[in-house]
Every structure is written in C-alpha cells, then in structure tokens.
Short mmCIF file of C-alpha atoms and ligand atoms in Angstrom, two decimals:
data_model
loop_
_atom_site.label_atom_id
_atom_site.label_comp_id
_atom_site.label_asym_id
_atom_site.label_seq_id
_atom_site.Cartn_x
_atom_site.Cartn_y
_atom_site.Cartn_z
CA MET A 1 19.28 11.57 -37.01
CA THR A 2 19.26 14.99 -35.33
CA ASP A 3 22.46 16.40 -33.79
CA ARG A 4 20.94 15.97 -30.36
CA ALA A 5 20.13 12.30 -30.99
CA LYS A 6 23.67 11.67 -32.26
CA LEU A 7 25.20 13.36 -29.24
CA LEU A 8 22.98 11.33 -26.91
CA GLN A 9 23.69 8.06 -28.70
CA SER A 10 27.45 8.37 -28.53
CA PHE A 11 27.37 9.59 -24.91
CA MET A 12 25.08 6.78 -23.75
CA GLY A 13 27.15 4.26 -25.71
CA ARG A 14 30.19 5.16 -23.63
CA VAL A 15 28.28 5.19 -20.34
CA ALA A 16 26.57 1.86 -21.11
CA ALA A 17 29.90 0.23 -21.95
CA ARG A 18 31.18 1.09 -18.47
CA ASN A 19 27.93 0.15 -16.69
CA ALA A 20 26.60 -2.91 -18.48
CA GLY A 21 23.38 -4.31 -16.99
CA GLN A 22 22.86 -1.38 -14.59
CA ASP A 23 19.41 -0.58 -15.94
CA GLU A 24 18.10 1.90 -13.36
CA PHE A 25 21.36 3.82 -13.46
CA LEU A 26 21.39 4.03 -17.26
CA GLN A 27 17.73 5.11 -17.25
CA ALA A 28 18.46 7.97 -14.81
CA VAL A 29 21.55 9.10 -16.74
CA GLY A 30 19.72 8.88 -20.08
CA GLU A 31 16.96 11.17 -18.84
CA VAL A 32 19.38 13.84 -17.67
CA ALA A 33 21.66 13.49 -20.71
CA PHE A 34 18.72 14.05 -23.08
CA ASP A 35 18.10 17.48 -21.55
CA VAL A 36 21.61 18.53 -20.65
CA LEU A 37 24.04 17.45 -23.40
CA THR A 38 23.07 20.26 -25.76
CA VAL A 39 23.54 22.79 -22.93
CA GLU A 40 26.97 21.29 -22.20
CA LYS A 41 27.96 21.36 -25.84
CA ALA A 42 27.03 25.04 -26.13
CA HIS A 43 29.36 25.94 -23.26
CA ALA A 44 32.98 25.42 -24.31
CA ALA A 45 34.48 25.07 -20.80
CA TRP A 46 31.86 22.53 -19.68
CA ALA A 47 32.14 20.55 -22.90
CA ARG A 48 35.93 20.44 -22.58
CA ALA A 49 35.64 19.40 -18.93
CA ARG A 50 33.18 16.59 -19.92
CA VAL A 51 31.17 17.46 -16.82
CA LEU A 52 28.20 15.13 -17.32
CA GLU A 53 30.36 12.14 -18.20
CA ARG A 54 32.47 12.71 -15.10
CA LEU A 55 29.30 12.78 -13.00
CA THR A 56 28.31 9.35 -14.31
CA GLU A 57 31.34 7.90 -12.51
CA PRO A 58 30.85 8.30 -8.72
CA ASP A 59 33.80 9.71 -6.78
CA ARG A 60 33.87 6.31 -5.06
CA ILE A 61 31.69 3.36 -4.13
CA ILE A 62 32.39 1.94 -0.70
CA GLY A 63 31.20 -1.63 -0.21
CA PHE A 64 31.34 -3.60 3.03
CA ARG A 65 30.20 -6.69 4.87
CA VAL A 66 27.60 -6.33 7.64
CA VAL A 67 27.67 -9.23 10.09
CA TRP A 68 25.20 -9.42 12.96
CA GLU A 69 23.39 -11.90 15.17
CA ASN A 70 19.63 -12.55 14.97
CA ASP A 71 17.35 -13.32 17.92
CA ASP A 72 17.97 -17.05 17.55
CA GLY A 73 21.69 -16.49 18.01
CA GLU A 74 22.45 -17.19 14.34
CA VAL A 75 24.99 -15.17 12.41
CA GLU A 76 23.57 -13.23 9.45
CA ILE A 77 25.52 -11.57 6.66
CA ASN A 78 24.43 -8.64 4.52
CA SER A 79 26.08 -6.30 2.03
CA GLY A 80 26.28 -2.56 2.71
CA TRP A 81 27.35 0.31 0.44
CA ARG A 82 27.85 4.05 0.38
CA VAL A 83 28.02 5.62 -3.06
CA GLN A 84 29.72 9.03 -2.83
CA THR A 85 28.73 10.49 -6.17
CA SER A 86 29.89 14.12 -6.09
CA ASN A 87 30.99 16.66 -3.50
CA ALA A 88 31.41 19.44 -6.06
CA ILE A 89 29.12 21.88 -4.24
CA GLY A 90 29.11 20.51 -0.67
CA PRO A 91 29.62 17.37 1.43
CA TYR A 92 28.12 14.15 0.07
CA LYS A 93 24.48 14.08 1.15
CA GLY A 94 21.72 11.53 0.65
CA GLY A 95 19.77 8.80 2.34
CA LEU A 96 20.34 5.20 3.40
CA ARG A 97 17.92 2.55 2.16
CA PHE A 98 17.45 -0.90 3.68
CA SER A 99 15.70 -3.20 1.23
CA PRO A 100 16.41 -6.55 -0.44
CA GLY A 101 16.56 -4.85 -3.86
CA VAL A 102 19.40 -2.51 -2.85
CA CYS A 103 22.49 -3.05 -5.03
CA PRO A 104 25.19 -0.82 -6.58
CA SER A 105 23.09 -0.08 -9.70
CA VAL A 106 20.14 1.19 -7.66
CA LEU A 107 22.38 3.22 -5.34
CA LYS A 108 24.31 4.69 -8.27
CA PHE A 109 21.07 5.84 -9.88
CA LEU A 110 19.85 7.33 -6.60
CA GLY A 111 23.20 9.02 -5.92
CA PHE A 112 23.23 10.49 -9.44
CA GLU A 113 19.69 11.87 -9.02
CA GLN A 114 20.62 13.20 -5.58
CA VAL A 115 23.42 15.39 -6.98
CA PHE A 116 20.89 17.23 -9.14
CA LYS A 117 18.17 17.30 -6.49
CA ASN A 118 20.49 18.73 -3.87
CA ALA A 119 21.81 21.39 -6.26
CA LEU A 120 18.22 22.49 -6.93
CA THR A 121 17.60 23.23 -3.25
CA GLY A 122 20.03 26.15 -3.49
CA LEU A 123 21.95 24.76 -0.48
CA PRO A 124 25.63 23.71 -0.50
CA LEU A 125 25.02 19.94 -0.61
CA GLY A 126 26.77 17.32 -2.74
CA GLY A 127 25.16 13.98 -3.54
CA GLY A 128 25.43 10.34 -2.52
CA LYS A 129 23.33 7.40 -1.42
CA GLY A 130 23.80 4.23 0.58
CA GLY A 131 22.15 1.30 2.22
CA ALA A 132 22.07 -2.45 2.54
CA ASP A 133 20.28 -5.46 1.07
CA PHE A 134 18.66 -6.00 4.47
CA ASP A 135 14.92 -6.67 4.67
CA PRO A 136 13.61 -5.29 7.98
CA ARG A 137 10.17 -6.89 7.54
CA GLY A 138 9.48 -9.40 10.29
CA ARG A 139 12.59 -8.43 12.26
CA SER A 140 12.35 -7.61 15.96
CA GLU A 141 13.28 -4.22 17.41
CA ALA A 142 16.45 -5.76 18.89
CA GLU A 143 17.44 -7.21 15.51
CA ILE A 144 16.95 -3.84 13.81
CA MET A 145 19.14 -2.23 16.48
CA ARG A 146 21.90 -4.80 16.10
CA PHE A 147 21.79 -4.51 12.32
CA CYS A 148 22.07 -0.68 12.48
CA GLN A 149 25.00 -0.92 14.90
CA ALA A 150 26.82 -3.46 12.73
CA PHE A 151 26.19 -1.32 9.62
CA MET A 152 27.56 1.80 11.32
CA THR A 153 30.68 -0.03 12.57
CA GLU A 154 31.93 0.12 9.00
CA LEU A 155 30.19 3.27 7.69
CA ALA A 156 31.41 5.52 10.55
CA ARG A 157 34.90 5.86 9.11
CA TYR A 158 33.63 7.35 5.85
CA ILE A 159 31.16 9.97 7.10
CA GLY A 160 31.27 13.24 9.06
CA PRO A 161 29.61 16.68 9.04
CA ASP A 162 31.96 18.13 6.40
CA GLU A 163 32.53 14.88 4.58
CA ASP A 164 29.39 12.85 4.03
CA VAL A 165 26.07 13.25 5.84
CA PRO A 166 23.66 10.32 5.36
CA ALA A 167 19.95 10.42 6.29
CA GLY A 168 16.97 8.09 5.99
CA ASP A 169 15.25 6.66 2.94
CA ILE A 170 13.06 3.58 2.39
CA ASN A 171 12.87 1.58 5.67
CA VAL A 172 15.28 3.94 7.42
CA GLY A 173 13.25 6.32 9.57
CA PRO A 174 13.70 8.10 12.90
CA ARG A 175 14.09 4.82 14.83
CA GLU A 176 16.91 3.54 12.60
CA ILE A 177 18.59 6.97 12.50
CA GLY A 178 18.51 6.92 16.33
CA TYR A 179 20.37 3.59 16.41
CA LEU A 180 22.77 4.65 13.66
CA PHE A 181 23.58 7.99 15.27
CA GLY A 182 24.00 6.38 18.71
CA ALA A 183 26.50 3.91 17.23
CA TYR A 184 28.33 6.68 15.32
CA LYS A 185 28.63 8.85 18.43
CA ARG A 186 30.00 5.93 20.44
CA LEU A 187 32.51 4.88 17.78
CA ARG A 188 33.79 8.38 17.04
CA GLY A 189 33.41 9.92 20.50
CA GLN A 190 31.99 13.07 18.91
CA PHE A 191 28.58 14.66 18.92
CA HIS A 192 28.12 16.44 15.63
CA GLY A 193 25.76 16.45 12.69
CA ALA A 194 27.08 13.47 10.74
CA LEU A 195 23.55 12.21 10.12
CA THR A 196 20.27 14.04 9.54
CA GLY A 197 16.75 12.94 10.37
CA LYS A 198 17.73 12.67 14.03
CA GLY A 199 15.17 12.91 16.85
CA GLU A 200 14.52 16.47 18.02
CA ALA A 201 15.91 15.62 21.48
CA PHE A 202 19.36 15.03 19.98
CA GLY A 203 19.89 17.56 17.24
CA GLY A 204 17.11 16.76 14.79
CA SER A 205 15.13 19.46 13.01
CA ALA A 206 11.45 20.10 13.54
CA LEU A 207 9.44 18.84 10.55
CA ARG A 208 12.24 16.71 9.05
CA VAL A 209 9.95 13.67 9.06
CA GLU A 210 7.13 15.56 7.37
CA ALA A 211 9.30 17.60 5.00
CA THR A 212 9.39 15.42 1.86
CA GLY A 213 5.62 14.87 1.78
CA TYR A 214 4.71 18.44 2.77
CA GLY A 215 7.24 19.83 0.27
CA LEU A 216 5.72 17.73 -2.52
CA VAL A 217 2.33 19.31 -1.88
CA TYR A 218 3.84 22.82 -1.74
CA PHE A 219 5.43 22.14 -5.13
CA VAL A 220 2.10 20.99 -6.60
CA GLU A 221 0.48 24.16 -5.27
CA ALA A 222 3.16 26.23 -7.03
CA MET A 223 2.53 24.29 -10.27
CA LEU A 224 -1.21 24.86 -10.05
CA ALA A 225 -0.71 28.54 -9.21
CA GLU A 226 1.13 28.94 -12.56
CA GLU A 227 -2.24 28.24 -14.18
CA GLY A 228 -4.18 30.32 -11.68
CA ARG A 229 -5.59 27.20 -10.00
CA GLU A 230 -5.50 25.92 -6.45
CA LEU A 231 -5.39 22.54 -4.73
CA ALA A 232 -8.52 22.80 -2.62
CA ARG A 233 -11.31 20.35 -3.59
CA ARG A 234 -9.20 18.53 -6.20
CA ARG A 235 -9.00 14.73 -6.12
CA VAL A 236 -5.53 13.38 -5.43
CA ALA A 237 -4.41 9.75 -5.96
CA ILE A 238 -1.34 8.75 -3.94
CA SER A 239 0.62 5.48 -4.05
CA GLY A 240 2.60 4.16 -1.10
CA LYS A 241 1.90 4.37 2.63
CA GLY A 242 5.36 5.29 3.92
CA ASN A 243 6.72 8.54 5.21
CA VAL A 244 6.40 10.49 1.95
CA ALA A 245 2.93 9.19 1.02
CA ALA A 246 1.44 9.65 4.50
CA HIS A 247 2.70 13.21 4.92
CA ALA A 248 1.77 14.23 1.38
CA ALA A 249 -1.73 12.92 2.15
CA GLU A 250 -1.85 14.79 5.46
CA LYS A 251 -0.80 18.10 3.90
CA ALA A 252 -3.07 17.70 0.85
CA ILE A 253 -6.06 17.10 3.16
CA CYS A 254 -5.06 20.08 5.26
CA GLU A 255 -5.02 22.24 2.10
CA GLY A 256 -8.60 21.15 1.34
CA ALA A 257 -7.92 18.44 -1.29
CA LYS A 258 -9.55 14.99 -1.37
CA VAL A 259 -7.06 12.14 -1.03
CA VAL A 260 -8.69 9.17 -2.74
CA THR A 261 -5.98 6.46 -2.55
CA LEU A 262 -2.98 5.13 -0.64
CA SER A 263 -1.38 1.75 -1.32
CA ASP A 264 1.19 -0.89 -0.45
CA ARG A 265 2.35 -4.17 -1.92
CA SER A 266 -0.92 -5.88 -0.87
CA GLY A 267 -3.14 -3.50 -2.88
CA THR A 268 -4.86 -0.10 -2.80
CA LEU A 269 -7.10 1.64 -0.30
CA VAL A 270 -9.78 3.67 -2.06
CA ALA A 271 -11.71 6.48 -0.37
CA GLU A 272 -14.25 7.59 -2.95
CA ASP A 273 -15.13 10.72 -0.91
CA GLY A 274 -11.62 11.45 0.35
CA MET A 275 -9.78 10.21 3.44
CA GLY A 276 -10.08 11.76 6.87
CA GLN A 277 -7.42 12.00 9.57
CA ASP A 278 -8.79 8.81 11.21
CA ALA A 279 -8.09 6.83 8.01
CA LEU A 280 -4.54 8.25 7.85
CA ASP A 281 -3.94 7.37 11.50
CA TRP A 282 -4.98 3.78 10.86
CA VAL A 283 -2.66 3.50 7.84
CA ARG A 284 0.21 4.88 9.92
CA GLU A 285 -0.43 2.38 12.72
CA ARG A 286 -0.34 -0.40 10.16
CA LYS A 287 2.96 0.82 8.73
CA GLN A 288 4.49 1.08 12.19
CA ALA A 289 3.38 -2.45 13.04
CA GLY A 290 4.94 -3.71 9.79
CA GLN A 291 1.52 -4.85 8.53
CA ASP A 292 -0.22 -4.30 5.21
CA VAL A 293 -3.46 -2.38 4.67
CA ALA A 294 -5.55 -5.28 3.37
CA ASP A 295 -8.35 -5.19 5.97
CA PRO A 296 -9.51 -1.63 6.72
CA PRO A 297 -11.99 -1.46 9.59
CA ARG A 298 -15.54 -0.30 8.88
CA GLY A 299 -16.42 3.33 9.47
CA LEU A 300 -13.30 4.90 7.91
CA GLY A 301 -14.82 5.16 4.41
CA LEU A 302 -12.12 2.91 2.96
CA ALA A 303 -12.48 0.07 0.44
CA PHE A 304 -9.58 -2.28 -0.29
CA ARG A 305 -8.69 -3.45 -3.82
CA GLU A 306 -6.36 -6.40 -3.60
CA GLY A 307 -3.20 -6.70 -5.67
CA VAL A 308 -3.69 -3.55 -7.77
CA ALA A 309 -2.01 -0.13 -7.92
CA PRO A 310 -4.02 3.11 -7.55
CA TRP A 311 -3.64 4.32 -11.14
CA GLY A 312 -7.01 4.54 -12.86
CA LEU A 313 -8.91 2.83 -10.04
CA VAL A 314 -10.78 5.97 -9.13
CA GLU A 315 -11.24 9.43 -10.62
CA ALA A 316 -8.32 11.74 -9.73
CA GLU A 317 -6.94 14.87 -11.31
CA ILE A 318 -3.62 14.86 -9.45
CA GLY A 319 -1.30 11.85 -9.13
CA LEU A 320 1.48 11.61 -6.54
CA PRO A 321 3.46 8.37 -6.91
CA CYS A 322 5.23 7.99 -3.57
CA ALA A 323 6.21 4.30 -3.51
CA THR A 324 9.34 3.37 -5.48
CA GLN A 325 11.19 3.48 -8.82
CA ASN A 326 9.42 2.48 -12.05
CA GLU A 327 6.06 1.90 -10.35
CA ILE A 328 4.14 3.51 -13.26
CA ASP A 329 4.52 2.11 -16.77
CA ALA A 330 2.82 3.38 -19.94
CA LYS A 331 -0.29 1.26 -19.29
CA ALA A 332 -0.70 2.57 -15.74
CA ALA A 333 -0.14 6.12 -17.00
CA LYS A 334 -2.87 5.63 -19.61
CA SER A 335 -5.32 4.26 -16.99
CA ALA A 336 -4.60 7.25 -14.76
CA MET A 337 -5.23 9.64 -17.67
CA ASP A 338 -8.49 7.85 -18.51
CA ALA A 339 -9.49 8.51 -14.89
CA GLY A 340 -8.88 12.25 -15.27
CA LEU A 341 -5.17 12.77 -14.46
CA ARG A 342 -3.98 16.28 -15.37
CA VAL A 343 -0.97 16.81 -13.09
CA LEU A 344 1.60 14.27 -11.90
CA ALA A 345 4.34 15.12 -9.39
CA GLU A 346 6.80 12.50 -8.16
CA GLY A 347 7.17 11.81 -4.44
CA ALA A 348 9.37 8.76 -5.03
CA ASN A 349 12.64 8.80 -6.97
CA MET A 350 12.09 7.93 -10.66
CA PRO A 351 8.65 6.28 -10.24
CA LEU A 352 7.86 6.59 -13.97
CA THR A 353 9.29 4.45 -16.72
CA ARG A 354 10.53 6.26 -19.82
CA ASP A 355 7.40 5.19 -21.74
CA ALA A 356 5.09 6.42 -19.00
CA MET A 357 6.78 9.82 -19.10
CA GLU A 358 6.40 9.95 -22.88
CA ALA A 359 2.71 9.05 -22.64
CA LEU A 360 2.08 11.93 -20.23
CA ARG A 361 4.04 14.33 -22.38
CA GLU A 362 2.07 13.43 -25.52
CA ALA A 363 -1.21 13.91 -23.68
CA GLY A 364 -0.11 17.29 -22.27
CA VAL A 365 -0.35 16.21 -18.62
CA GLY A 366 1.62 18.53 -16.31
CA TYR A 367 4.60 16.54 -15.04
CA ALA A 368 7.29 17.37 -12.48
CA PRO A 369 10.24 15.09 -11.64
CA GLY A 370 11.20 13.84 -8.19
CA LYS A 371 14.50 15.64 -8.15
CA ALA A 372 12.51 18.88 -7.91
CA THR A 373 9.31 17.79 -6.18
CA ASN A 374 10.69 15.55 -3.42
CA ALA A 375 13.64 17.78 -2.55
CA GLY A 376 11.89 19.09 0.59
CA GLY A 377 13.33 16.27 2.71
CA VAL A 378 16.93 16.91 1.85
CA ALA A 379 16.36 20.68 2.05
CA ILE A 380 15.28 20.35 5.68
CA SER A 381 18.26 18.02 6.21
CA GLY A 382 20.36 20.98 5.04
CA LEU A 383 18.64 23.16 7.65
CA GLU A 384 19.28 20.44 10.25
CA MET A 385 22.99 20.62 9.40
CA SER A 386 23.05 24.37 9.85
CA GLN A 387 21.08 24.14 13.12
CA ASN A 388 23.65 21.59 14.37
CA SER A 389 26.69 23.64 13.48
CA SER A 390 25.25 26.90 14.83
CA ILE A 391 23.82 25.14 17.93
CA ARG A 392 20.54 26.98 17.29
CA PRO A 393 17.39 24.94 16.71
CA LEU A 394 14.54 26.55 14.73
CA ASP A 395 10.83 26.57 15.65
CA PRO A 396 8.49 24.35 13.62
CA GLU A 397 6.82 27.49 12.17
CA ASP A 398 10.19 28.80 10.92
CA VAL A 399 11.06 25.45 9.37
CA ASP A 400 7.66 25.20 7.67
CA ARG A 401 8.02 28.72 6.27
CA ALA A 402 11.53 27.86 5.03
CA LEU A 403 10.24 24.65 3.43
CA ARG A 404 7.47 26.49 1.56
CA ARG A 405 9.93 29.14 0.43
CA ILE A 406 12.53 26.60 -0.75
CA MET A 407 9.93 24.53 -2.65
CA GLY A 408 8.70 27.76 -4.30
CA GLU A 409 12.27 28.62 -5.30
CA ILE A 410 12.91 25.13 -6.69
CA HIS A 411 9.69 25.44 -8.67
CA ASN A 412 10.77 28.82 -10.03
CA ARG A 413 14.27 27.62 -10.98
CA ALA A 414 12.83 24.65 -12.87
CA ALA A 415 10.05 26.76 -14.44
CA GLU A 416 12.46 29.45 -15.61
CA GLU A 417 14.76 26.98 -17.41
CA GLY A 418 11.88 24.84 -18.64
CA ARG A 419 9.53 27.45 -20.07
CA ASP A 420 8.62 26.57 -23.63
CA GLY A 421 5.98 28.88 -25.09
CA ASN A 422 3.05 28.68 -22.73
CA ARG A 423 3.92 25.28 -21.28
CA ILE A 424 6.62 24.38 -18.77
CA ASP A 425 8.87 21.36 -19.20
CA TYR A 426 9.74 20.84 -15.52
CA ARG A 427 11.96 17.88 -16.26
CA ARG A 428 14.19 19.80 -18.61
CA GLY A 429 14.07 22.84 -16.34
CA ALA A 430 15.12 20.87 -13.25
CA ASN A 431 17.89 18.99 -15.06
CA VAL A 432 19.35 22.07 -16.70
CA ALA A 433 19.13 24.38 -13.65
CA ALA A 434 20.84 21.79 -11.43
CA TYR A 435 23.44 20.94 -14.07
CA ARG A 436 24.48 24.58 -14.54
CA LYS A 437 25.27 24.94 -10.85
CA VAL A 438 27.24 21.70 -10.53
CA ALA A 439 29.03 22.24 -13.86
CA THR A 440 30.20 25.71 -12.81
CA ALA A 441 31.87 24.19 -9.75
CA ILE A 442 33.37 21.18 -11.53
CA ALA A 443 34.83 23.30 -14.32
CA ALA A 444 36.34 25.68 -11.72
CA TYR A 445 38.28 22.83 -10.07
CA GLY A 446 40.23 21.91 -13.19
CA VAL A 447 40.94 18.37 -14.31
CA LEU A 448 40.50 16.13 -11.25
N1 LIG B 501 16.33 10.11 1.18
C1 LIG B 501 15.88 11.44 0.95
C2 LIG B 501 15.99 11.79 -0.51
O1 LIG B 501 15.84 10.92 -1.36
C3 LIG B 501 16.53 12.45 1.89
C4 LIG B 501 18.02 12.54 1.83
C5 LIG B 501 18.65 13.44 2.88
O2 LIG B 501 17.94 14.05 3.66
O3 LIG B 501 19.88 13.47 2.90
O4 LIG B 501 16.18 12.90 -0.91
#
C-alpha cells in the first residue's frame, strides 16, 4: 500500500467511525481527503492542527421542529436543520433545500462542499447548508408561505449578516426567499442582508437567479480556452430543468452552442438540432407550474424520452449534470462517452459517483467539480451581501462582468494547483487551492 493510501485509510477509518451510515457525507470527505491529506502532511502546522479532520465535524448542527397548518386545516410536522460547518474565513454561507430526501447526512455533505466552494470564490465566506424534509410538490402558494414562515420562526435566531447568511437551493427560489426574508424581518425587526437571493426590489442582486447557470458556462469556456477551443457550435447535454439547468442552457445557447437535452424525473427532452428560446420558455413554464416535461407541444423541435436520463441518448461533446447528487454512475458515464463526451462540468453538487469519476479520468475526459464550476451562485450572493452593507446596488452589466471575472479566477486557481504535465486535474486543483486558504485561517486561530 502506498503512503497516500495508508494515510487515507486511517483518516477515513476515523471519520467513518464517527459518521456511520452517512454515505453522501463520507463520499464527499473521501474525495477531498484523497487530494488534500498529502498536502496537509507536508505542512507541519496544518498537520499538527489536524485541519481536515476538524472540518469533518461541523461547528454545530441545529435541528428543529417545523409545525404548520395545511389548506385543510390539518397540522403538519416537518424537520428542519441548519448545518454550520465552518466560519473560518467568513460568516456561514450556503443554501436551504426543501426536499423529502433532506437529512443531516445530505446537509453535512453539502455544508462540507460549500466550505471549499466558498473559499474558491476568493470572497470572505464560510460554509454551511440547511433545509427541511418538506416536499413542496402539490402544495398551494398559501401552504408554501405558511411553511416558510414556520421554518423561519426557528431559524431566525441562528442567522444574521455577520453570523450565517442562508440562500436558496433545490426548491427554494426567489418566491420562498421572499417569504423567508419577510418572516425574518418581522421577527427580528431589522432590515439587513441575512439572506441572499432576495428580490431586486428588497435588496437582491441583479443576476443572482441566473448566476449559477451562467457561471457554469463561463467556467466551461475557460476550460475550453485552455485548449484553444471555444463553445460555439458544440453540442451540450444538460440534465435537470431547475434554476441551474435552465440558465446554463440559456447562456450556452447565447454563446452559440447547441443544447440538446434537459430533463426531470419523468424523462428527457431531446432536441436533436439544439433548443431555441421558445423551448426553454416552455420548460420554465412547466417548472413554475410544478409540472413535468412529459408532453412537449409540437413545433418546438423537442422529443420526449420517458423514464431515462440524458446521458448517451444523443450525441454531445459537453455534459453539464445540473440535477442532483449521484445522478451519473459508471454506466451512465460510459454511455455519455460512447455518445462523444469530452468535457464534463458539474452544475449540481456531487452529481457523479466515485466510479463515474474514475471512468472519466481513465478515458481522459476533461472533468471539473461542482465546488469550482457551480460557485457562481454563491459568488453573486457574496456581491449581494456587499451591496446590502454598502447600500449600493450594482447594474446587471457590472454583476455579469464580475461573475465572468470570478469564474475565470476560480478556473485559474484550480488549474494552477491541478496542472499535471499537459493535463489539468481540476478536482485536485480545486480541493487543494480551497484547502490551503481555509487551513491557513484555521491554523492561525490555534486549538479551538
Ligand atoms: N445553494 C447554492 C450553492 O450550492 C448557493 C448558496 C448561496 O448563495 O449561499 O452554492
């Protein structure tokens, strides 16, 4: 066994003993540990401080009951959490997710990833994540509002602009942030930037909604530019139909690429010749109405393939998984490669299983991890925080320029650390660059 393998085995043994059965969390830690432990070991102060192991234990996990009344006057009970992973380089920062699968293991993995992602943006943002096991599908507008208000009744005491600044994530968009911020403001009697992703009329930043998807495309353009290539005319397969997927599709089309798929749990929409804005508008309407995409109208150039994911369905050189964790396994990765995949950049958080990642690596497919590629959303959240505290909103053009610049810088940080001969290991680069920043802070604070 190599020294690296031994180091990893004993580290993961300790982390697994403390987190038995928390599969997503152990997967996320294992990926970072593989790249970072040798860097930690080579730096005496970081090794002594046991920085990475400390980061595997969140600063705290707040759990609470959410009780609310549905439209039939019945009492409903959900569980809510906020995982405050690390505030080593800034206030806790990360989204809220409402979905039946939300549980401490998933939030711990997302909070852990967020620490690294936020460090990569170059902004002073710590990491955390939260949410509830609430399924908003089929709920009325009034039910969503009451749920958000009940959720904030408890969360409000743990957040604040210098303390913890939540934002949206899956099923928490501008509408939910509006209800959550309204409830926060009422409970605390203060108007300040304790949440990001707000509407522009009440402190939100231009382009916050678009930022994750647009930023993903800017990152892909930076990756292609490394090889002297550009995005225009390339075929792009995208999974998901939510905020990240829809805006990545919009930006890719605007940059001249052909978006050949979008998807949801019902199946995949295929546009052999690339989607137009009218197809995107229809998908967005469907999402807003809480309906799936199973019956595209004629005339939009869309075919529907029931019950299958986009990978390998249609020829595509670039893959952007934008749905959820572990959506691509080794078999799906292989199908995508058979259909021409050469570059894969993650819009979702950890959409690839370990085996899928290995399959891409062996085949030499360019791969970039979500903590680098989907950091555009949280980066613009950081700009929203600074616009709130300086009371100076920025124009959309300024925000877009800042987003492109920040994504370029994240790309360069990851590329610099990850350069290996004439290829770039973006995963290693992103993990190591982010770790160095956080480790410097943690070691400076002493034993806490
Ligand atoms: N939920 C987004 C993410 O995964 C955004 C978080 C934020 O803006 O705080 O990065």
